[in-house]
Short mmCIF file of C-alpha atoms in Angstrom, two decimals:
data_model
loop_
_atom_site.label_atom_id
_atom_site.label_comp_id
_atom_site.label_asym_id
_atom_site.label_seq_id
_atom_site.Cartn_x
_atom_site.Cartn_y
_atom_site.Cartn_z
CA MET A 30 154.39 -90.94 39.57
CA ARG A 31 153.56 -91.74 43.16
CA ARG A 32 151.43 -88.61 43.33
CA ALA A 33 149.44 -89.70 40.28
CA GLU A 34 148.94 -93.16 41.75
CA ALA A 35 147.77 -91.63 45.04
CA GLN A 36 145.31 -89.43 43.19
CA ALA A 37 144.02 -92.44 41.25
CA ASP A 38 143.58 -94.39 44.50
CA GLU A 39 141.67 -91.48 45.99
CA VAL A 40 139.36 -91.33 42.98
CA ARG A 41 138.72 -95.07 43.26
CA ARG A 42 137.91 -94.75 46.97
CA GLN A 43 135.53 -91.90 46.25
CA LEU A 44 133.87 -93.95 43.50
CA VAL A 45 133.45 -96.87 45.89
CA ASP A 46 131.88 -94.57 48.49
CA VAL A 47 129.51 -93.05 45.93
CA GLU A 48 128.46 -96.49 44.69
CA ARG A 49 127.91 -97.72 48.24
CA VAL A 50 125.71 -94.75 49.11
CA GLY A 51 123.76 -95.05 45.87
CA GLN A 52 123.58 -98.87 46.14
CA ILE A 53 124.86 -99.07 42.60
CA GLY A 54 127.89 -100.87 41.16
CA HIS A 55 129.53 -101.22 37.77
CA TRP A 56 131.03 -104.11 35.84
CA ILE A 57 133.08 -104.77 32.70
CA SER A 58 132.79 -107.92 30.63
CA ARG A 59 135.66 -108.51 28.14
CA ASN A 60 134.83 -110.57 25.09
CA THR A 61 138.42 -111.59 24.34
CA THR A 62 139.13 -113.09 27.77
CA ARG A 63 135.55 -114.04 28.67
CA THR A 64 136.12 -112.49 32.08
CA VAL A 65 134.05 -110.08 34.14
CA ILE A 66 135.29 -107.48 36.62
CA TRP A 67 132.91 -106.22 39.34
CA SER A 68 133.18 -103.11 41.47
CA PRO A 69 133.04 -103.68 45.26
CA GLN A 70 129.41 -102.58 45.54
CA ILE A 71 128.22 -105.39 43.25
CA PHE A 72 129.83 -107.95 45.56
CA GLU A 73 127.93 -106.36 48.47
CA ILE A 74 124.66 -106.59 46.53
CA ALA A 75 125.36 -110.23 45.62
CA GLY A 76 126.46 -111.04 49.19
CA ILE A 77 129.66 -112.83 48.11
CA PRO A 78 133.38 -112.17 48.80
CA SER A 79 135.24 -109.85 46.46
CA VAL A 80 137.57 -111.34 43.82
CA PRO A 81 139.68 -109.57 41.15
CA ALA A 82 137.92 -111.21 38.18
CA MET A 83 135.35 -113.88 37.35
CA SER A 84 134.36 -115.98 34.40
CA VAL A 85 131.11 -115.12 32.62
CA SER A 86 129.37 -118.12 34.16
CA GLU A 87 130.53 -117.11 37.65
CA ALA A 88 129.29 -113.56 37.09
CA GLN A 89 125.88 -114.89 36.07
CA ALA A 90 125.62 -117.27 39.04
CA PRO A 91 123.69 -114.87 41.35
CA ILE A 92 120.94 -114.35 38.74
CA HIS A 93 117.73 -116.23 39.53
CA PRO A 94 117.47 -119.22 37.13
CA ASP A 95 114.03 -118.10 35.95
CA ASP A 96 115.38 -114.62 35.06
CA LEU A 97 118.57 -115.70 33.30
CA PRO A 98 117.03 -116.12 29.79
CA ALA A 99 115.65 -112.57 29.87
CA PHE A 100 119.06 -111.20 30.92
CA ALA A 101 120.79 -113.09 28.10
CA ALA A 102 118.27 -111.64 25.64
CA VAL A 103 119.08 -108.11 26.86
CA ILE A 104 122.83 -108.72 26.33
CA LYS A 105 122.18 -110.02 22.83
CA GLU A 106 119.97 -107.05 21.95
CA ALA A 107 122.52 -104.54 23.24
CA VAL A 108 125.29 -106.11 21.15
CA ARG A 109 123.05 -106.27 18.07
CA THR A 110 121.87 -102.65 18.22
CA GLY A 111 124.90 -101.01 19.79
CA GLN A 112 122.57 -99.24 22.21
CA THR A 113 122.14 -99.36 25.95
CA ARG A 114 119.55 -101.89 27.06
CA SER A 115 118.02 -102.36 30.52
CA CYS A 116 116.23 -105.01 32.53
CA GLU A 117 115.18 -105.81 36.09
CA HIS A 118 115.64 -109.23 37.60
CA ARG A 119 116.29 -111.11 40.82
CA TRP A 120 119.58 -112.08 42.40
CA VAL A 121 119.77 -114.91 44.93
CA ARG A 122 122.32 -114.49 47.70
CA PRO A 123 124.09 -117.53 49.18
CA ASP A 124 121.84 -117.33 52.27
CA GLY A 125 118.73 -117.46 50.05
CA ASP A 126 117.88 -113.75 50.38
CA ILE A 127 116.35 -112.32 47.20
CA ARG A 128 117.53 -108.94 45.91
CA TRP A 129 116.00 -107.09 42.97
CA VAL A 130 118.43 -105.26 40.68
CA HIS A 131 118.16 -102.87 37.74
CA VAL A 132 120.82 -103.53 35.08
CA ASP A 133 121.95 -101.24 32.24
CA VAL A 134 124.19 -102.74 29.54
CA SER A 135 126.21 -100.78 26.92
CA PRO A 136 128.52 -102.42 24.32
CA ARG A 137 131.90 -101.24 23.03
CA TYR A 138 133.37 -102.28 19.65
CA ASP A 139 136.87 -102.64 18.23
CA ALA A 140 138.13 -101.23 14.94
CA ALA A 141 136.71 -104.25 13.10
CA GLY A 142 133.24 -103.57 14.45
CA ILE A 143 133.24 -106.57 16.79
CA TRP A 144 132.14 -105.96 20.33
CA SER A 145 135.05 -106.02 22.71
CA GLU A 146 133.52 -105.07 26.04
CA LEU A 147 130.20 -104.71 27.79
CA LEU A 148 129.90 -101.96 30.35
CA GLY A 149 127.16 -102.42 32.89
CA THR A 150 125.70 -100.93 36.02
CA VAL A 151 123.78 -102.74 38.72
CA ARG A 152 121.46 -100.87 41.09
CA ASP A 153 119.79 -102.50 44.09
CA ILE A 154 116.02 -101.78 43.78
CA THR A 155 114.80 -104.27 46.40
CA GLU A 156 113.18 -101.56 48.56
CA ARG A 157 111.41 -100.07 45.53
CA LYS A 158 110.12 -103.48 44.51
CA ALA A 159 108.87 -104.12 48.04
CA ALA A 160 107.04 -100.78 47.99
CA GLU A 161 105.55 -101.60 44.59
CA ALA A 162 104.40 -104.98 45.89
CA SER A 163 102.80 -103.34 48.94
CA LEU A 164 101.07 -100.81 46.70
CA LYS A 165 99.86 -103.59 44.42
CA ASP A 166 98.51 -105.52 47.41
CA ALA A 167 96.74 -102.40 48.68
CA GLN A 168 95.27 -101.75 45.25
CA GLN A 169 94.08 -105.34 45.03
CA GLN A 170 92.48 -105.07 48.46
CA LEU A 171 90.71 -101.92 47.28
CA VAL A 172 89.52 -103.67 44.12
CA ASP A 173 88.31 -106.66 46.18
CA ALA A 174 86.47 -104.32 48.57
CA ILE A 175 84.82 -102.48 45.68
CA GLU A 176 83.80 -105.75 44.06
CA ALA A 177 82.25 -106.86 47.37
CA ILE A 178 79.87 -103.88 47.36
CA SER A 179 76.36 -105.09 46.58
CA GLU A 180 75.56 -101.89 44.67
CA GLY A 181 77.14 -100.59 41.51
CA PHE A 182 80.31 -98.55 42.18
CA VAL A 183 81.91 -96.11 39.74
CA LEU A 184 84.78 -93.65 40.05
CA TRP A 185 85.34 -90.54 37.91
CA ASP A 186 88.49 -88.42 38.10
CA LYS A 187 88.64 -84.66 38.74
CA ASP A 188 88.17 -84.06 35.00
CA ASP A 189 84.97 -86.17 34.97
CA ARG A 190 86.59 -89.03 33.10
CA PHE A 191 85.87 -92.68 33.84
CA VAL A 192 88.43 -94.43 36.06
CA LEU A 193 86.94 -97.74 37.17
CA ALA A 194 83.72 -99.55 38.07
CA ASN A 195 82.89 -102.80 39.80
CA GLY A 196 81.13 -105.76 38.25
CA ASN A 197 77.75 -104.82 39.69
CA PHE A 198 77.90 -101.42 38.00
CA ARG A 199 78.70 -103.01 34.65
CA ARG A 200 75.87 -105.52 35.06
CA LEU A 201 73.46 -102.62 35.53
CA TRP A 202 74.65 -101.10 32.22
CA PRO A 203 75.41 -104.09 29.95
CA LEU A 204 75.13 -102.00 26.76
CA LEU A 205 77.83 -99.56 27.86
CA ASP A 206 80.84 -101.87 28.24
CA ASP A 207 82.65 -100.39 25.24
CA VAL A 208 82.45 -96.82 26.62
CA LEU A 209 83.16 -97.71 30.25
CA VAL A 210 86.90 -97.49 29.64
CA PRO A 211 89.42 -95.22 31.40
CA GLY A 212 89.33 -91.70 30.02
CA THR A 213 85.75 -91.63 28.72
CA PRO A 214 84.02 -88.36 29.76
CA PHE A 215 80.93 -88.57 31.98
CA GLU A 216 78.83 -86.68 29.44
CA THR A 217 79.77 -89.17 26.72
CA VAL A 218 78.60 -92.08 28.87
CA SER A 219 75.32 -90.27 29.63
CA ARG A 220 74.67 -89.48 25.97
CA VAL A 221 75.45 -93.01 24.80
CA ALA A 222 73.13 -94.42 27.50
CA VAL A 223 70.25 -92.42 26.03
CA GLU A 224 71.15 -93.01 22.39
CA ARG A 225 71.27 -96.78 22.93
CA GLY A 226 67.96 -96.83 24.71
CA VAL A 227 69.33 -97.71 28.14
CA LEU A 228 67.68 -94.76 29.89
CA ASP A 229 64.04 -93.77 29.65
CA ILE A 230 63.98 -89.95 29.47
CA GLY A 231 60.44 -89.68 28.14
CA ASP A 232 59.92 -86.67 25.87
CA GLU A 233 62.91 -84.74 27.23
CA ASP A 234 65.40 -83.52 24.63
CA ILE A 235 68.62 -85.56 24.78
CA ASP A 236 70.85 -82.46 24.95
CA ASP A 237 68.74 -81.04 27.78
CA TYR A 238 68.92 -84.36 29.61
CA VAL A 239 72.71 -84.60 29.23
CA ARG A 240 73.18 -81.02 30.47
CA ARG A 241 70.83 -81.52 33.41
CA THR A 242 72.47 -84.80 34.39
CA ALA A 243 75.97 -83.34 34.05
CA ALA A 244 74.98 -80.43 36.31
CA TRP A 245 73.58 -82.83 38.91
CA HIS A 246 76.75 -84.89 38.64
CA GLN A 247 79.01 -81.85 39.07
CA ALA A 248 77.05 -80.65 42.08
CA CYS A 249 76.84 -84.15 43.60
CA GLY A 250 73.22 -83.33 44.33
CA GLN A 251 70.65 -85.25 46.31
CA PRO A 252 70.23 -88.95 45.44
CA ASP A 253 67.97 -89.37 42.42
CA GLU A 254 65.91 -92.12 40.86
CA ARG A 255 66.28 -93.04 37.20
CA LYS A 256 64.10 -95.33 35.12
CA LEU A 257 65.68 -97.63 32.58
CA ARG A 258 64.05 -98.47 29.27
CA ASP A 259 63.72 -102.14 30.27
CA GLY A 260 61.53 -101.15 33.24
CA ARG A 261 64.16 -101.29 35.97
CA TRP A 262 64.66 -98.43 38.43
CA LEU A 263 67.99 -97.24 39.83
CA LEU A 264 68.78 -95.08 42.84
CA ILE A 265 71.87 -93.03 42.02
CA ALA A 266 74.03 -91.11 44.47
CA GLU A 267 77.39 -89.35 44.08
CA ARG A 268 79.97 -87.83 46.41
CA ARG A 269 83.20 -85.86 45.88
CA THR A 270 86.58 -87.38 46.70
CA ARG A 271 89.36 -85.36 48.31
CA ASP A 272 91.19 -84.98 45.00
CA GLY A 273 88.12 -83.61 43.22
CA GLY A 274 86.93 -86.86 41.67
CA VAL A 275 83.45 -88.31 42.05
CA VAL A 276 82.36 -91.64 43.53
CA GLY A 277 79.01 -92.92 42.32
CA ILE A 278 76.73 -95.59 43.76
CA ARG A 279 73.97 -97.23 41.71
CA ALA A 280 71.41 -99.44 43.45
CA ASP A 281 68.68 -101.44 41.74
CA ILE A 282 65.42 -100.39 43.45
CA THR A 283 63.08 -102.04 40.96
CA GLU A 284 61.55 -104.33 43.60
CA ARG A 285 61.02 -101.40 45.95
CA LYS A 286 59.36 -99.35 43.20
CA HIS A 287 57.06 -102.27 42.36
CA THR A 288 56.16 -102.57 46.05
CA GLU A 289 55.47 -98.83 46.24
CA GLN A 290 53.28 -99.05 43.15
CA ALA A 291 51.39 -102.02 44.61
CA LEU A 292 50.88 -100.18 47.91
CA ARG A 293 49.75 -97.09 46.07
CA ALA A 294 47.27 -99.13 44.05
CA ALA A 295 46.01 -100.87 47.19
CA ARG A 296 45.58 -97.55 48.98
CA GLU A 297 43.67 -96.14 46.02
CA GLN A 298 41.38 -99.17 46.09
CA LEU A 299 40.91 -98.73 49.83
CA GLU A 300 40.13 -95.03 49.43
CA GLU A 301 37.63 -95.78 46.67
CA ALA A 302 35.94 -98.40 48.85
CA ILE A 303 35.82 -96.01 51.81
CA GLU A 304 34.41 -93.25 49.62
CA ALA A 305 31.62 -95.60 48.62
CA ILE A 306 30.49 -95.94 52.26
CA SER A 307 27.33 -93.95 52.86
CA GLU A 308 28.35 -93.13 56.44
CA GLY A 309 31.22 -91.04 57.71
CA PHE A 310 34.41 -93.12 58.07
CA VAL A 311 37.66 -92.37 59.92
CA LEU A 312 40.76 -94.50 60.59
CA PHE A 313 43.28 -94.06 63.40
CA ASP A 314 46.46 -96.11 63.90
CA LYS A 315 47.48 -98.07 66.99
CA ASP A 316 48.91 -94.89 68.56
CA ASP A 317 45.59 -93.05 68.17
CA ARG A 318 46.88 -90.90 65.33
CA TYR A 319 44.80 -89.93 62.34
CA VAL A 320 45.35 -91.96 59.15
CA MET A 321 42.50 -91.21 56.75
CA THR A 322 38.81 -90.47 56.37
CA ASN A 323 36.21 -90.28 53.62
CA SER A 324 34.57 -87.17 52.23
CA LYS A 325 31.28 -87.98 54.00
CA TYR A 326 33.01 -87.71 57.35
CA ARG A 327 34.62 -84.38 56.39
CA GLU A 328 31.22 -83.06 55.32
CA MET A 329 29.82 -83.94 58.76
CA TYR A 330 32.69 -82.09 60.52
CA PRO A 331 33.54 -79.16 58.22
CA THR A 332 35.11 -77.09 61.01
CA MET A 333 37.57 -79.88 61.78
CA VAL A 334 38.95 -80.49 58.32
CA ASP A 335 42.25 -78.77 59.14
CA MET A 336 42.78 -81.37 61.88
CA PHE A 337 42.41 -84.27 59.48
CA ALA A 338 46.12 -84.53 58.84
CA PRO A 339 48.10 -87.79 59.11
CA GLY A 340 49.64 -88.11 62.56
CA THR A 341 47.17 -85.88 64.43
CA ARG A 342 46.37 -87.39 67.84
CA TYR A 343 42.79 -88.32 68.63
CA GLU A 344 42.90 -86.47 71.94
CA ASP A 345 44.13 -83.31 70.20
CA MET A 346 41.17 -83.55 67.83
CA LEU A 347 38.80 -83.74 70.81
CA ARG A 348 40.37 -80.72 72.47
CA VAL A 349 40.20 -78.65 69.32
CA GLY A 350 36.59 -79.74 68.85
CA LEU A 351 35.81 -78.53 72.38
CA GLN A 352 37.55 -75.23 71.75
CA ARG A 353 35.46 -74.78 68.61
CA ASN A 354 32.25 -75.76 70.44
CA LEU A 355 31.66 -78.64 68.08
CA TRP A 356 29.53 -80.58 70.56
CA VAL A 357 26.93 -79.67 73.14
CA VAL A 358 28.68 -80.43 76.43
CA ASP A 359 26.98 -79.98 79.80
CA GLY A 360 29.17 -79.75 82.89
CA ASP A 361 32.93 -80.01 83.23
CA ARG A 362 34.54 -80.21 79.81
CA GLU A 363 37.72 -81.89 81.10
CA ALA A 364 35.61 -84.57 82.74
CA TRP A 365 33.72 -84.99 79.47
CA LEU A 366 36.99 -85.31 77.55
CA ARG A 367 38.27 -87.96 79.98
CA GLN A 368 35.01 -89.88 79.71
CA ILE A 369 35.04 -89.80 75.89
CA THR A 370 38.69 -90.79 75.77
CA ALA A 371 38.11 -93.72 78.12
CA TRP A 372 35.09 -94.83 76.06
CA HIS A 373 37.15 -94.49 72.91
CA ARG A 374 40.00 -96.63 74.23
CA ALA A 375 37.71 -99.26 75.68
CA THR A 376 35.86 -99.73 72.36
CA HIS A 377 32.43 -99.73 74.06
CA GLU A 378 29.00 -99.68 72.45
CA PRO A 379 28.05 -96.90 69.99
CA GLN A 380 27.41 -93.51 71.44
CA GLU A 381 25.24 -90.56 70.41
CA ARG A 382 26.29 -86.93 70.70
CA GLN A 383 24.59 -83.63 70.04
CA LEU A 384 26.46 -81.25 67.73
CA SER A 385 26.26 -77.57 68.53
CA ASP A 386 24.57 -76.89 65.18
CA GLY A 387 21.63 -79.00 66.33
CA ALA A 388 22.43 -82.14 64.35
CA GLY A 389 22.66 -85.57 65.93
CA CYS A 390 25.63 -87.68 65.01
CA GLY A 391 27.38 -90.85 66.02
CA SER A 392 30.70 -90.06 67.69
CA PRO A 393 34.04 -90.22 65.89
CA ASN A 394 36.00 -92.99 67.48
CA ALA A 395 39.35 -94.69 67.58
CA VAL A 396 40.77 -97.38 69.80
CA PRO A 397 44.19 -98.52 70.93
CA GLY A 398 45.40 -100.56 68.01
CA THR A 399 44.44 -99.62 64.49
CA ALA A 400 40.80 -98.70 64.59
CA VAL A 401 38.01 -97.42 62.42
CA SER A 402 34.79 -95.70 63.33
CA SER A 403 31.75 -94.56 61.44
CA ALA A 404 29.30 -91.77 62.04
CA SER A 405 25.84 -91.11 60.67
CA ALA A 406 23.22 -88.43 60.98
CA PRO A 407 20.76 -89.22 62.37
CA THR A 408 22.41 -92.08 64.19
CA SER A 409 21.26 -95.62 64.85
CA PRO A 410 22.90 -97.54 67.67
CA SER A 411 24.04 -100.41 65.47
CA ALA A 412 25.52 -98.21 62.76
CA ASN A 413 28.16 -96.54 64.88
CA ALA A 414 29.82 -99.31 66.78
CA PRO A 415 33.60 -98.79 66.89
CA ARG A 416 35.59 -101.66 65.41
CA ARG A 417 39.13 -102.80 66.11
CA THR A 418 41.12 -103.87 63.06
#
């Protein structure tokens, strides 16, 4: 008898040790006596002294008042169904410390089918809840950061399925809200965008467009520009994430495109006006680098056409012209070059030069600061005055 009791005591001690290590305890609630018995570990979780038995109200005392109705509903459901039911709620220790616990409840019934006991386990999950809260805070910070991005942001997983997008992305694609849901394939979103008239793909076949766009997306190619049917323009860029997903950025560049179009139109008007000039015309920027010229000027200097490239320095043009014997130069050529360069930078009166082919022509000219010059053959002093712009 004593040996059996000793063995039973040893089993109980081992159970207590296991529960302490696992931060889990067990309890029994008897319906007939309306009493509850806790294992030692539950008292440790609750932070109260151990007692042999408690009333039901005493056993429920540690439960946070706001969580008590949900716990009572779990008890009722377990008794009604005869199945184990679970819940998670807060316990308040006497010192005010909050502990989160996971509770499993299983009923037992007597021969008459009336529940006689409730068997329960209580596991301390405070650390898990703290980790979940930290993760939730980090996720919220990420969401807030993404929402703060001025461009549209979209994330696709490694299988090219939609994960999330910020508000700016959704505002760029207002007709796609119903397909911008987690799990939608990238190709589906692309196809729907064309079918609903969001994208302007011109005469391109929709299947060809979807395949081409999917290939660009997979390769995370160079940033591209896309025109929307409503006239807006988007700059799209994508990069791979470490787990194989894709991050996409969409920026509205409509204003920039309009500015580019306006500049292009203005340049075309300028070029047309310059072409209408009967004299040769050339423009250099403030750093004495070639900008543009008209066809009349190129006709007057046919051997220099290869030098008429944006960015070419004025002095380099002069040196190449000397090497090609463009002008008739008497004396020291370096001295001549210095004299012409000084005249050019000083924006002096027009100058006449003799070309090696026998023609007379006003000199090409540029000045510090954006400058234009004209040339004519034969020249008249007033027609070739350099002008600072």
